[in-house]
Amino acid sequence: MKIAVAGTGYVGLVAGVCFAEKGHNVTCVDIDEKKVQQLKDGHSPIYEAGLEELMIQNYNEGRINYTVNYADAYKDADAIFIGVGTPEQPDGSANLSFISTVARQIAESVEKNCLVVVKSTVPVGTNDKVEQFIHDFLVNNVRVEVASNPEFLAQGSAVHDTLHAERIIIGTESKWAESILQDIYKPFNIPIVSVNRKSAEMIKYASNDFLALKISYMNDIANLCELVGADIQDVAKGMSYDERIGSKFLNAGIGYGGSCFPKDTKALDYLAKQNGYELKTVQATIDVNKEQKTLLYKKSSRRLITFNGLKVAVLGLTFKPGTDDLREAASLENVPLLLEQGADIYAYDPVGAPNFERIYPEGKNLNGSITYVSDVQEALKNANVCFIFTEWGDIKEITPLMYKELMQTPLVYDGRNIYAVEDMEKVQVEYHSVGRRSVERSILKEAIDNELQTIES
Ligand code: NAD
């Protein structure tokens, strides 16, 4: 089938490459000329495991192409997938201007019957409006219908998630549209759930917001665990045996980030309000997450007089491992607070550092400074405080003893609960994590005093 994809971001590019991998003839369209050139040169503008290899292979075999010339790509496509951004607006609603631009471009370009498929996450009812909009501006006398096909991939495992998805949701209003999507997805051999357009749009928000709710719920419980002396990891383990709860998304931490959960929770809350309904569970999800993002900073500010003149190791900048995406990352909330307090930050991230450096250039910044280093140990060397924001593999490889040996004052704030509390205690690292007991300086001091007394006697 001849497929065009509008937008070569995480969703559009991965979808385009996977459609080509499954034998379709794909043209990816983007307005960003630099990106398109990069793609033509065989380089992925985003970091996703396995993506570049598949791009090159399918390009060499003639199944995928890239262009800024949308008219050429859309005019004779059987299906046009829209994967452009729907970012958050100041009032929490989704910005649909990129979608409407593509819809207009499609209306002016198509020369044969085609199915327009909205992959972007859009508020319920948007597909109806996109269809109407295209019909309003349609130049040629052809049949154009709109279908919803929300995307569920997770950044960091986007290619795998697309090729091995648990389900494909298609929302259509006619047998014609449904059969085109069934044909496109047949080679994927993945269960297809076929519903109407509005239900498909809602499935996406309801799924994402449920996952965000699960995260906020566990973080809320984690905060209470700290106050009452329970351990969130033991609690999560105990909960996970219940199949009704499931074992995933039970890790406590410093909140969710990324390009989806934050905006999709706000957009659904906005949609509910617009319809005169208070979506209280989603509102609570948003509130808990906001507080959780700066939990480590708040804890450390209670412990230290100042960050001024302290060497602060920041481990991990991206919103999660496996991606170079910084959108809504905890690092973006905490780093400016630390800089304002005069911290000299040494930041490490295996792939996200260049993107972060564009926002916070190396050197003096606010009242402190920021330096980007190429390995974890360099960040930790002679540091006074360490913050772990992302659980990248090479950060997890750092042993508790290395914190003790490398840091000037081993004080660690771990937002991802990487280490066992006992292991940090054993090597006398002051350690604060989420929802578990802390290894306080007072405990360590006692342990050291006891050790000294034993030696003396
Ligand atoms: P992105 O910002 O990474 O990419 C969007 C791309 O669209 C950009 O390259 C931009 O240049 C391009 N674009 C803008 N206008 C265009 C036009 N008129 N024609 C062609 N290209 C155009 O966005 P993303 O992260 O891929 O997300 C896209 C949509 O998918 C959003 O609605 C998002 O909520 C949803 N989604 C994202 C993810 C994710 O993990 N990123 C997962 C599921 C769903």
Coordinates of C-alpha atoms and ligand atoms in Angstrom, one line a residue:
M1 CA 0.0 0.0 0.0
K2 CA 1.2 3.5 -0.7
I3 CA 1.4 5.4 2.6
A4 CA 2.4 8.9 3.5
V5 CA 3.3 10.0 7.0
A6 CA 3.1 13.6 8.2
G7 CA 5.7 14.3 10.9
T8 CA 9.0 12.5 11.5
G9 CA 9.1 12.7 15.3
Y10 CA 9.0 9.8 17.7
V11 CA 5.6 8.6 16.4
G12 CA 5.7 9.5 12.7
L13 CA 9.2 8.3 11.9
V14 CA 8.9 5.1 13.8
A15 CA 5.5 4.3 12.3
G16 CA 6.8 5.1 8.8
V17 CA 9.9 3.0 9.2
C18 CA 7.8 0.1 10.6
F19 CA 5.3 0.3 7.8
A20 CA 8.2 0.1 5.3
E21 CA 9.6 -2.8 7.3
K22 CA 6.3 -4.6 6.8
G23 CA 6.4 -4.1 3.0
H24 CA 4.5 -0.9 2.4
N25 CA 5.7 1.9 0.2
V26 CA 6.2 4.8 2.5
T27 CA 7.0 8.6 2.1
C28 CA 7.7 10.5 5.3
V29 CA 6.9 14.2 5.2
D30 CA 8.3 16.9 7.5
I31 CA 8.4 20.7 7.3
D32 CA 11.8 20.7 8.9
E33 CA 14.3 20.7 5.9
K34 CA 17.3 19.9 8.1
K35 CA 15.6 16.9 9.6
V36 CA 14.6 15.6 6.2
Q37 CA 18.1 16.0 4.9
Q38 CA 19.5 14.1 7.9
L39 CA 17.0 11.3 7.3
K40 CA 18.0 11.1 3.6
D41 CA 21.6 10.8 4.8
G42 CA 20.6 7.8 6.9
H43 CA 20.7 9.5 10.3
S44 CA 17.9 9.4 12.7
P45 CA 17.2 12.8 14.3
I46 CA 15.9 11.0 17.4
Y47 CA 17.5 8.4 19.5
E48 CA 15.6 5.1 19.5
A49 CA 17.2 1.6 19.7
G50 CA 17.2 -0.1 16.3
L51 CA 15.6 2.8 14.4
E52 CA 18.6 3.9 12.3
E53 CA 19.4 0.4 11.2
L54 CA 15.8 -0.2 10.0
M55 CA 15.8 3.3 8.3
I56 CA 18.9 2.5 6.3
Q57 CA 17.8 -1.0 5.4
N58 CA 14.4 0.1 4.1
Y59 CA 15.8 3.1 2.4
N60 CA 18.4 1.0 0.5
E61 CA 15.7 -1.5 -0.5
G62 CA 13.6 1.4 -1.8
R63 CA 10.6 1.1 0.5
I64 CA 11.0 4.5 2.3
N65 CA 11.7 8.0 1.3
Y66 CA 11.7 11.4 3.0
T67 CA 10.5 14.8 1.7
V68 CA 9.4 18.3 2.5
N69 CA 7.2 18.3 -0.6
Y70 CA 3.9 17.3 1.0
A71 CA 1.9 17.7 -2.2
D72 CA 3.9 15.1 -4.0
A73 CA 3.6 12.7 -1.1
Y74 CA -0.1 13.1 -0.5
K75 CA -1.5 13.3 -4.0
D76 CA -1.6 9.6 -4.8
A77 CA -1.3 8.0 -1.3
D78 CA -3.8 5.3 -0.3
A79 CA -3.5 6.4 3.3
I80 CA -2.0 9.4 5.0
F81 CA -1.0 9.1 8.6
I82 CA -0.8 12.3 10.7
G83 CA 1.9 12.1 13.4
V84 CA 2.5 15.8 14.1
G85 CA 2.7 17.2 17.6
T86 CA -0.3 18.2 19.7
P87 CA 1.5 20.2 22.5
E88 CA 0.0 21.6 25.6
Q89 CA -1.4 25.2 25.5
P90 CA -1.1 27.4 28.6
D91 CA -4.7 26.5 29.6
G92 CA -3.9 22.8 29.4
S93 CA -5.8 22.1 26.2
A94 CA -4.1 20.5 23.2
N95 CA -2.8 22.7 20.5
L96 CA -4.3 21.4 17.3
S97 CA -2.7 23.9 14.9
F98 CA -0.2 21.4 13.5
I99 CA -3.0 19.0 12.8
S100 CA -5.1 21.6 11.1
T101 CA -2.1 22.7 8.9
V102 CA -1.6 19.1 7.7
A103 CA -5.4 18.7 7.2
R104 CA -5.4 21.7 4.9
Q105 CA -2.3 20.5 3.0
I106 CA -4.0 17.1 2.5
A107 CA -7.2 18.8 1.3
E108 CA -5.3 20.8 -1.3
S109 CA -3.1 17.9 -2.5
V110 CA -5.0 14.6 -2.7
E111 CA -5.9 13.5 -6.2
K112 CA -7.4 10.1 -5.5
N113 CA -9.5 8.5 -2.8
C114 CA -7.6 8.2 0.4
L115 CA -7.9 7.5 4.1
V116 CA -6.5 10.1 6.5
V117 CA -5.4 8.4 9.8
V118 CA -4.8 10.5 12.9
K119 CA -2.1 8.9 15.0
S120 CA -1.4 12.0 17.0
T121 CA -3.1 12.1 20.4
V122 CA -6.1 14.4 20.0
P123 CA -9.1 15.3 22.2
V124 CA -12.3 13.4 21.6
G125 CA -14.2 14.8 18.6
T126 CA -11.1 16.0 16.8
N127 CA -11.3 13.4 14.1
D128 CA -14.8 14.6 13.2
K129 CA -13.5 18.1 12.9
V130 CA -10.5 17.1 10.8
E131 CA -12.8 15.3 8.4
Q132 CA -15.1 18.3 8.1
F133 CA -12.1 20.6 7.7
I134 CA -10.6 18.5 4.9
H135 CA -14.0 18.4 3.1
D136 CA -14.3 22.2 3.5
F137 CA -11.0 22.7 1.7
L138 CA -11.0 19.7 -0.7
V139 CA -9.8 20.8 -4.2
N140 CA -10.4 17.6 -6.1
N141 CA -13.5 15.5 -6.3
V142 CA -12.2 12.4 -4.4
R143 CA -13.3 10.5 -1.3
V144 CA -11.5 11.3 1.9
E145 CA -12.4 9.8 5.2
V146 CA -10.7 10.2 8.5
A147 CA -9.9 7.4 11.0
S148 CA -8.4 7.4 14.4
N149 CA -5.4 5.1 15.1
P150 CA -3.8 6.3 18.4
E151 CA -0.3 5.4 19.2
F152 CA 0.8 3.6 22.3
L153 CA 4.6 3.3 21.9
A154 CA 6.9 4.2 24.7
Q155 CA 9.9 6.3 24.0
G156 CA 13.1 4.3 24.5
S157 CA 11.5 1.1 23.1
A158 CA 9.5 2.7 20.2
V159 CA 10.5 0.3 17.4
H160 CA 10.0 -2.8 19.5
D161 CA 6.6 -1.4 20.8
T162 CA 5.4 -0.7 17.3
L163 CA 6.4 -4.1 15.8
H164 CA 5.2 -6.0 18.9
A165 CA 2.3 -3.9 20.2
E166 CA -0.1 -5.5 22.5
R167 CA -3.0 -4.2 20.5
I168 CA -3.8 -1.8 17.6
I169 CA -6.7 0.5 18.1
I170 CA -8.6 1.6 15.0
G171 CA -11.5 4.0 15.2
T172 CA -13.5 4.2 12.0
E173 CA -17.0 5.3 10.8
S174 CA -17.2 3.1 7.7
K175 CA -16.4 -0.4 6.6
W176 CA -14.2 1.1 3.8
A177 CA -12.0 2.9 6.3
E178 CA -11.9 -0.1 8.6
S179 CA -10.8 -2.5 5.8
I180 CA -8.0 -0.2 4.7
L181 CA -6.6 -0.1 8.2
Q182 CA -7.0 -3.9 8.6
D183 CA -5.0 -4.3 5.3
I184 CA -2.2 -2.0 6.5
Y185 CA -1.8 -3.7 9.8
K186 CA -2.3 -7.3 8.6
P187 CA 1.4 -8.0 8.2
F188 CA 2.0 -6.9 11.9
N189 CA 0.0 -9.9 13.1
I190 CA -1.2 -8.0 16.2
P191 CA -4.7 -8.0 17.7
I192 CA -6.8 -5.2 16.3
V193 CA -9.5 -3.6 18.4
S194 CA -12.0 -1.8 16.1
V195 CA -14.2 0.8 17.6
N196 CA -15.8 4.1 16.5
R197 CA -13.6 7.2 16.2
K198 CA -14.6 8.9 19.5
S199 CA -14.0 5.7 21.5
A200 CA -10.6 5.3 19.9
E201 CA -9.7 8.9 20.8
M202 CA -10.8 8.3 24.4
I203 CA -9.0 4.9 24.7
K204 CA -5.7 6.8 24.1
Y205 CA -6.3 9.4 26.9
A206 CA -7.9 6.9 29.3
S207 CA -4.9 4.6 28.9
N208 CA -2.3 7.2 29.3
D209 CA -4.1 8.9 32.2
F210 CA -4.6 5.6 33.9
L211 CA -0.8 4.9 33.8
A212 CA -0.1 8.4 35.0
L213 CA -2.6 7.8 37.8
K214 CA -0.8 4.6 38.8
I215 CA 2.5 6.4 39.0
S216 CA 1.1 9.3 41.1
Y217 CA -0.7 6.8 43.3
M218 CA 2.5 4.9 44.1
N219 CA 4.4 8.1 44.7
D220 CA 1.7 9.3 47.1
I221 CA 1.8 6.0 48.9
A222 CA 5.7 6.2 48.9
N223 CA 5.6 9.6 50.6
L224 CA 3.3 8.1 53.3
C225 CA 5.6 5.1 53.6
E226 CA 8.5 7.4 54.5
L227 CA 6.4 9.0 57.3
V228 CA 5.2 5.8 58.8
G229 CA 8.3 3.7 58.4
A230 CA 7.1 1.3 55.6
D231 CA 9.1 0.5 52.5
I232 CA 7.5 1.3 49.2
Q233 CA 9.5 -1.4 47.3
D234 CA 8.2 -4.1 49.7
V235 CA 4.8 -2.6 49.5
A236 CA 4.9 -2.7 45.6
K237 CA 6.2 -6.2 45.7
G238 CA 3.3 -7.3 47.9
M239 CA 0.8 -5.6 45.7
S240 CA 2.2 -6.9 42.5
Y241 CA 1.1 -10.5 43.2
D242 CA -2.5 -9.4 42.8
E243 CA -3.3 -9.8 39.1
R244 CA -6.0 -7.2 39.3
I245 CA -3.2 -4.7 40.1
G246 CA -0.4 -6.1 38.0
S247 CA 3.3 -5.8 38.4
K248 CA 4.1 -2.9 36.1
F249 CA 4.2 0.9 36.8
L250 CA 4.5 0.3 40.6
N251 CA 7.9 1.9 41.0
A252 CA 8.0 5.0 43.1
G253 CA 10.2 7.8 42.0
I254 CA 10.3 11.5 41.1
G255 CA 7.2 11.5 38.9
Y256 CA 6.4 11.1 35.3
G257 CA 7.7 13.3 32.5
G258 CA 8.0 13.1 28.7
S259 CA 5.9 14.4 25.9
C260 CA 2.8 12.4 26.7
F261 CA 1.6 11.9 30.3
P262 CA 2.0 15.5 31.5
K263 CA 0.1 17.0 28.5
D264 CA -2.4 14.1 28.1
T265 CA -3.5 14.4 31.8
K266 CA -4.0 18.1 31.4
A267 CA -5.8 17.8 28.1
L268 CA -8.3 15.2 29.5
D269 CA -8.9 17.4 32.5
Y270 CA -9.5 20.3 30.2
L271 CA -11.9 18.3 28.1
A272 CA -13.8 17.2 31.2
K273 CA -14.2 20.8 32.4
Q274 CA -15.3 21.9 29.0
N275 CA -18.1 19.3 29.3
G276 CA -19.0 20.5 32.8
Y277 CA -17.3 17.5 34.6
E278 CA -14.7 17.5 37.3
L279 CA -12.2 14.6 36.6
K280 CA -11.0 14.4 40.2
T281 CA -8.7 11.4 39.9
V282 CA -6.8 13.0 37.0
Q283 CA -6.6 16.3 38.8
A284 CA -5.0 14.5 41.8
T285 CA -2.6 12.7 39.4
I286 CA -1.4 16.1 38.1
D287 CA -1.1 17.6 41.6
V288 CA 0.9 14.7 43.1
N289 CA 3.2 14.7 40.1
K290 CA 4.0 18.4 40.3
E291 CA 5.0 18.0 44.0
Q292 CA 7.0 14.9 43.4
K293 CA 9.2 16.4 40.6
T294 CA 11.1 18.5 43.1
L295 CA 11.0 16.1 46.0
L296 CA 14.8 15.5 46.1
Y297 CA 15.5 19.2 45.9
K298 CA 13.2 19.9 48.8
K299 CA 14.7 17.0 50.9
S300 CA 18.3 18.2 50.2
S301 CA 17.4 21.9 51.0
R302 CA 16.2 20.7 54.4
R303 CA 19.6 18.9 54.9
L304 CA 22.1 21.5 53.6
I305 CA 22.6 25.2 54.6
T306 CA 23.5 26.1 51.0
F307 CA 24.4 24.7 47.6
N308 CA 26.7 27.7 47.1
G309 CA 30.2 26.5 46.2
L310 CA 29.3 22.8 46.4
K311 CA 30.1 20.4 43.6
V312 CA 26.8 18.7 42.7
A313 CA 26.8 15.6 40.5
V314 CA 23.7 15.3 38.4
L315 CA 23.3 11.8 37.0
G316 CA 20.7 11.5 34.2
L317 CA 19.0 14.4 32.4
T318 CA 16.4 12.7 30.1
F319 CA 12.9 12.0 31.4
K320 CA 13.7 8.3 31.3
P321 CA 16.4 6.0 30.0
G322 CA 16.7 5.0 26.4
T323 CA 15.7 8.3 24.9
D324 CA 17.3 11.7 24.3
D325 CA 14.0 13.5 25.1
L326 CA 14.1 16.0 27.8
R327 CA 10.4 17.1 27.7
E328 CA 9.1 17.5 31.3
A329 CA 12.2 15.8 32.7
A330 CA 12.7 16.1 36.4
S331 CA 16.2 17.5 35.7
L332 CA 14.6 20.5 34.1
E333 CA 12.8 21.3 37.3
N334 CA 15.7 20.7 39.7
V335 CA 18.7 22.0 37.8
P336 CA 17.5 25.7 37.7
L337 CA 16.7 25.5 41.4
L338 CA 20.2 24.2 42.2
L339 CA 21.9 26.8 39.9
E340 CA 19.9 29.5 41.6
Q341 CA 21.3 28.3 44.9
G342 CA 24.8 28.6 43.5
A343 CA 25.6 24.9 42.9
D344 CA 28.5 24.0 40.6
I345 CA 26.8 21.2 38.7
Y346 CA 28.7 18.4 36.9
A347 CA 26.1 16.7 34.7
Y348 CA 26.2 13.3 33.1
D349 CA 23.8 11.8 30.6
P350 CA 24.8 9.2 27.9
V351 CA 22.6 10.7 25.2
G352 CA 20.6 13.7 26.6
A353 CA 23.5 16.1 27.4
P354 CA 23.7 17.9 24.0
N355 CA 20.0 18.7 24.2
F356 CA 20.3 19.9 27.8
E357 CA 23.3 22.0 26.9
R358 CA 21.2 23.9 24.3
I359 CA 19.0 25.0 27.2
Y360 CA 21.7 25.4 29.9
P361 CA 25.0 26.1 28.1
E362 CA 28.2 25.0 29.8
G363 CA 29.8 27.6 32.1
K364 CA 28.4 30.2 34.6
N365 CA 24.7 30.0 34.9
L366 CA 22.4 31.9 37.3
N367 CA 24.4 31.9 40.6
G368 CA 26.2 28.7 39.9
S369 CA 27.8 26.9 36.9
I370 CA 27.2 23.8 34.8
T371 CA 29.8 21.4 33.3
Y372 CA 29.0 18.4 31.1
V373 CA 31.1 15.3 31.7
S374 CA 31.4 12.2 29.6
D375 CA 31.4 9.6 32.3
V376 CA 29.7 9.0 35.6
Q377 CA 32.8 8.8 37.7
E378 CA 34.0 12.2 36.5
A379 CA 30.8 13.7 37.7
L380 CA 31.2 12.0 41.1
K381 CA 34.8 12.8 41.6
N382 CA 35.1 15.1 44.7
A383 CA 31.4 15.9 44.6
N384 CA 29.6 17.0 47.7
V385 CA 26.1 16.0 46.7
C386 CA 24.8 13.6 44.0
F387 CA 21.3 13.6 42.5
I388 CA 20.1 10.7 40.4
F389 CA 17.3 11.7 38.1
T390 CA 17.4 9.0 35.4
E391 CA 18.2 5.3 35.8
W392 CA 20.5 4.8 32.8
G393 CA 22.4 1.4 32.7
D394 CA 25.8 2.9 33.2
I395 CA 24.6 4.9 36.2
K396 CA 23.2 1.8 37.8
E397 CA 26.6 0.1 37.3
I398 CA 28.2 2.5 39.8
T399 CA 28.6 0.6 43.0
P400 CA 27.8 2.0 46.4
L401 CA 31.4 1.9 47.3
M402 CA 32.3 4.1 44.3
Y403 CA 30.1 6.9 45.8
K404 CA 32.0 6.6 49.1
E405 CA 35.4 6.6 47.4
L406 CA 34.9 9.1 44.7
M407 CA 32.8 11.8 46.4
Q408 CA 34.3 14.3 48.8
T409 CA 31.2 14.0 51.0
P410 CA 29.1 11.0 50.1
L411 CA 25.6 12.4 50.1
V412 CA 23.2 10.8 47.5
Y413 CA 19.7 11.7 46.6
D414 CA 18.3 8.9 44.4
G415 CA 15.1 9.7 42.5
R416 CA 14.9 6.2 41.0
N417 CA 15.5 3.9 44.0
I418 CA 18.5 2.3 42.2
Y419 CA 20.2 1.0 45.3
A420 CA 19.3 -1.2 48.3
V421 CA 19.4 1.1 51.3
E422 CA 21.4 -1.5 53.3
D423 CA 24.1 -1.5 50.6
M424 CA 24.6 2.3 50.9
E425 CA 24.5 2.0 54.7
K426 CA 27.2 -0.7 54.7
V427 CA 29.7 1.5 52.8
Q428 CA 28.6 4.6 54.9
V429 CA 27.0 6.7 52.1
E430 CA 24.3 9.1 53.3
Y431 CA 21.5 8.0 51.1
H432 CA 18.0 9.4 50.5
S433 CA 15.6 7.8 48.1
V434 CA 11.8 7.7 47.6
G435 CA 9.4 5.9 49.9
R436 CA 12.2 4.1 51.9
R437 CA 14.1 4.8 55.0
S438 CA 17.0 7.2 54.6
V439 CA 20.6 6.5 55.7
E440 CA 20.9 9.6 57.7
R441 CA 24.2 11.2 58.7
S442 CA 23.3 10.7 62.4
I443 CA 23.1 6.9 61.8
L444 CA 26.4 6.9 60.0
K445 CA 28.0 9.0 62.7
E446 CA 26.8 6.5 65.3
A447 CA 28.1 3.6 63.2
I448 CA 31.5 5.3 62.8
D449 CA 31.7 6.2 66.5
N450 CA 30.9 2.6 67.4
E451 CA 33.6 1.4 65.0
L452 CA 36.2 3.8 66.5
Q453 CA 35.2 2.6 70.0
T454 CA 35.7 -1.0 69.0
I455 CA 39.1 -0.2 67.5
E456 CA 40.2 1.8 70.6
S457 CA 39.1 -0.9 73.0
Ligands
NAD1 P1 7.5 15.3 17.7 O1 7.4 16.7 18.2 O2 8.6 14.5 18.1 O3 7.4 15.3 16.1 C1 6.4 16.0 15.3 C2 7.0 16.3 14.0 O4 6.0 16.9 13.1 C3 8.2 17.3 14.0 O5 9.3 16.7 13.3 C4 7.6 18.5 13.2 O6 8.6 19.2 12.4 C5 6.6 17.8 12.3 N1 5.6 18.7 11.6 C6 5.0 19.7 12.1 N2 4.1 20.2 11.2 C7 4.2 19.5 10.1 C8 3.5 19.4 8.9 N3 2.6 20.4 8.6 N4 3.8 18.5 8.0 C9 4.8 17.5 8.3 N5 5.4 17.5 9.5 C10 5.1 18.4 10.4 O7 6.1 14.6 18.2 P2 5.9 13.1 18.7 O8 6.5 12.9 20.0 O9 6.2 12.2 17.6 O10 4.3 13.1 18.9 C11 3.4 13.3 17.9 C12 2.0 13.0 18.4 O11 1.9 11.6 18.8 C13 1.6 13.8 19.6 O12 0.2 14.0 19.5 C14 1.9 12.9 20.8 O13 1.0 13.2 21.9 C15 1.5 11.5 20.2 N6 2.2 10.4 20.8 C16 3.6 10.6 21.2 C17 4.2 9.5 21.8 C18 5.7 9.6 22.2 O14 6.1 8.8 23.0 N7 6.4 10.7 21.8 C19 3.6 8.3 22.0 C20 2.2 8.2 21.6 C21 1.6 9.3 21.1

